[in-house]
Amino acid sequence: MSTRHKKDHKGITLLKRERYREAEEATSKAVTMDKKYPPFFNNFGDVLLKREKYHQAGEAYRKALENNQKGSNSEEKFRAHFGLAKVHALLAERGKEDWMCRESLKYLDHIGISFLS
């Protein structure tokens, strides 16, 4: 496991243990070490949401989408869109959260989840 993956894994472990400040530090280091890997940005966004740093979380999720434009990682696209929906809802940006939720739902079939059947 590379150093950046270790930092990210540590950050997720700390997030699950609700040690948010430490999780932010670890996931921040992971995105600094690899500025193109969408899962790192999604994880960083998740941590920032827990820290109530909504604007920064939105930036992390947008970076995950930007880095995944040509990629086919539907799960990470779903996570980023859904994360942005949560950010917009928490910032009370009406309408934007609905649109972002609809965007995230587009990827459910691609990751093998169907809520309509």
GROMACS .gro file of C-alpha atoms in nm:
model
  117
    1MET     CA    1   0.000   0.000   0.000
    2SER     CA    2   0.143   0.339  -0.099
    3THR     CA    3   0.197   0.616   0.153
    4ARG     CA    4  -0.091   0.822   0.013
    5HIS     CA    5  -0.325   0.521   0.036
    6LYS     CA    6  -0.212   0.462   0.395
    7LYS     CA    7  -0.292   0.825   0.481
    8ASP     CA    8  -0.636   0.797   0.322
    9HIS     CA    9  -0.709   0.463   0.488
   10LYS     CA   10  -0.604   0.608   0.822
   11GLY     CA   11  -0.833   0.906   0.759
   12ILE     CA   12  -1.132   0.682   0.689
   13THR     CA   13  -1.060   0.477   1.000
   14LEU     CA   14  -1.045   0.797   1.205
   15LEU     CA   15  -1.367   0.920   1.044
   16LYS     CA   16  -1.545   0.601   1.145
   17ARG     CA   17  -1.416   0.651   1.500
   18GLU     CA   18  -1.551   1.009   1.492
   19ARG     CA   19  -1.203   1.156   1.533
   20TYR     CA   20  -1.277   1.420   1.273
   21ARG     CA   21  -0.987   1.660   1.322
   22GLU     CA   22  -0.733   1.380   1.284
   23ALA     CA   23  -0.929   1.235   0.992
   24GLU     CA   24  -0.917   1.573   0.818
   25GLU     CA   25  -0.541   1.589   0.861
   26ALA     CA   26  -0.488   1.239   0.718
   27THR     CA   27  -0.725   1.274   0.421
   28SER     CA   28  -0.586   1.620   0.347
   29LYS     CA   29  -0.238   1.470   0.321
   30ALA     CA   30  -0.369   1.201   0.085
   31VAL     CA   31  -0.515   1.458  -0.158
   32THR     CA   32  -0.197   1.662  -0.136
   33MET     CA   33   0.007   1.356  -0.233
   34ASP     CA   34  -0.221   1.265  -0.525
   35LYS     CA   35  -0.419   1.554  -0.669
   36LYS     CA   36  -0.592   1.341  -0.935
   37TYR     CA   37  -0.742   1.042  -0.750
   38PRO     CA   38  -1.120   1.094  -0.707
   39PRO     CA   39  -1.172   0.862  -0.405
   40PHE     CA   40  -0.927   1.069  -0.200
   41PHE     CA   41  -1.127   1.385  -0.273
   42ASN     CA   42  -1.457   1.216  -0.191
   43ASN     CA   43  -1.317   1.091   0.139
   44PHE     CA   44  -1.180   1.436   0.216
   45GLY     CA   45  -1.523   1.584   0.137
   46ASP     CA   46  -1.691   1.336   0.371
   47VAL     CA   47  -1.459   1.438   0.653
   48LEU     CA   48  -1.509   1.808   0.586
   49LEU     CA   49  -1.887   1.758   0.600
   50LYS     CA   50  -1.853   1.609   0.947
   51ARG     CA   51  -1.638   1.906   1.046
   52GLU     CA   52  -1.915   2.136   0.917
   53LYS     CA   53  -1.680   2.291   0.661
   54TYR     CA   54  -1.946   2.284   0.392
   55HIS     CA   55  -1.788   2.511   0.132
   56GLN     CA   56  -1.458   2.322   0.152
   57ALA     CA   57  -1.644   1.990   0.131
   58GLY     CA   58  -1.816   2.115  -0.184
   59GLU     CA   59  -1.478   2.201  -0.333
   60ALA     CA   60  -1.348   1.852  -0.256
   61TYR     CA   61  -1.650   1.684  -0.418
   62ARG     CA   62  -1.622   1.909  -0.724
   63LYS     CA   63  -1.253   1.816  -0.752
   64ALA     CA   64  -1.349   1.446  -0.737
   65LEU     CA   65  -1.589   1.502  -1.029
   66GLU     CA   66  -1.336   1.708  -1.222
   67ASN     CA   67  -1.074   1.435  -1.185
   68ASN     CA   68  -1.323   1.168  -1.292
   69GLN     CA   69  -1.454   1.339  -1.608
   70LYS     CA   70  -1.293   1.093  -1.845
   71GLY     CA   71  -1.300   0.805  -1.600
   72SER     CA   72  -1.568   0.546  -1.569
   73ASN     CA   73  -1.576   0.517  -1.192
   74SER     CA   74  -1.952   0.546  -1.145
   75GLU     CA   75  -1.935   0.482  -0.770
   76GLU     CA   76  -1.707   0.781  -0.720
   77LYS     CA   77  -1.927   0.997  -0.945
   78PHE     CA   78  -2.229   0.894  -0.737
   79ARG     CA   79  -2.046   0.973  -0.413
   80ALA     CA   80  -1.936   1.315  -0.537
   81HIS     CA   81  -2.280   1.415  -0.666
   82PHE     CA   82  -2.452   1.288  -0.351
   83GLY     CA   83  -2.196   1.468  -0.135
   84LEU     CA   84  -2.263   1.791  -0.324
   85ALA     CA   85  -2.637   1.738  -0.272
   86LYS     CA   86  -2.575   1.717   0.104
   87VAL     CA   87  -2.359   2.031   0.092
   88HIS     CA   88  -2.630   2.227  -0.092
   89ALA     CA   89  -2.897   2.103   0.150
   90LEU     CA   90  -2.687   2.199   0.454
   91LEU     CA   91  -2.621   2.543   0.307
   92ALA     CA   92  -2.995   2.577   0.236
   93GLU     CA   93  -2.932   2.630  -0.133
   94ARG     CA   94  -3.280   2.527  -0.243
   95GLY     CA   95  -3.309   2.362  -0.579
   96LYS     CA   96  -2.941   2.283  -0.609
   97GLU     CA   97  -2.964   1.986  -0.372
   98ASP     CA   98  -3.254   1.839  -0.573
   99TRP     CA   99  -3.063   1.874  -0.898
  100MET     CA  100  -2.750   1.718  -0.750
  101CYS     CA  101  -2.952   1.427  -0.606
  102ARG     CA  102  -3.094   1.362  -0.951
  103GLU     CA  103  -2.742   1.370  -1.094
  104SER     CA  104  -2.624   1.115  -0.838
  105LEU     CA  105  -2.916   0.882  -0.914
  106LYS     CA  106  -2.796   0.852  -1.275
  107TYR     CA  107  -2.504   0.643  -1.153
  108LEU     CA  108  -2.694   0.391  -0.941
  109ASP     CA  109  -2.758   0.153  -1.230
  110HIS     CA  110  -2.389   0.165  -1.318
  111ILE     CA  111  -2.289   0.051  -0.971
  112GLY     CA  112  -2.552  -0.221  -0.956
  113ILE     CA  113  -2.812  -0.052  -0.737
  114SER     CA  114  -3.171  -0.015  -0.847
  115PHE     CA  115  -3.423   0.149  -0.619
  116LEU     CA  116  -3.711   0.128  -0.867
  117SER     CA  117  -3.734  -0.248  -0.897
   0.00000   0.00000   0.00000
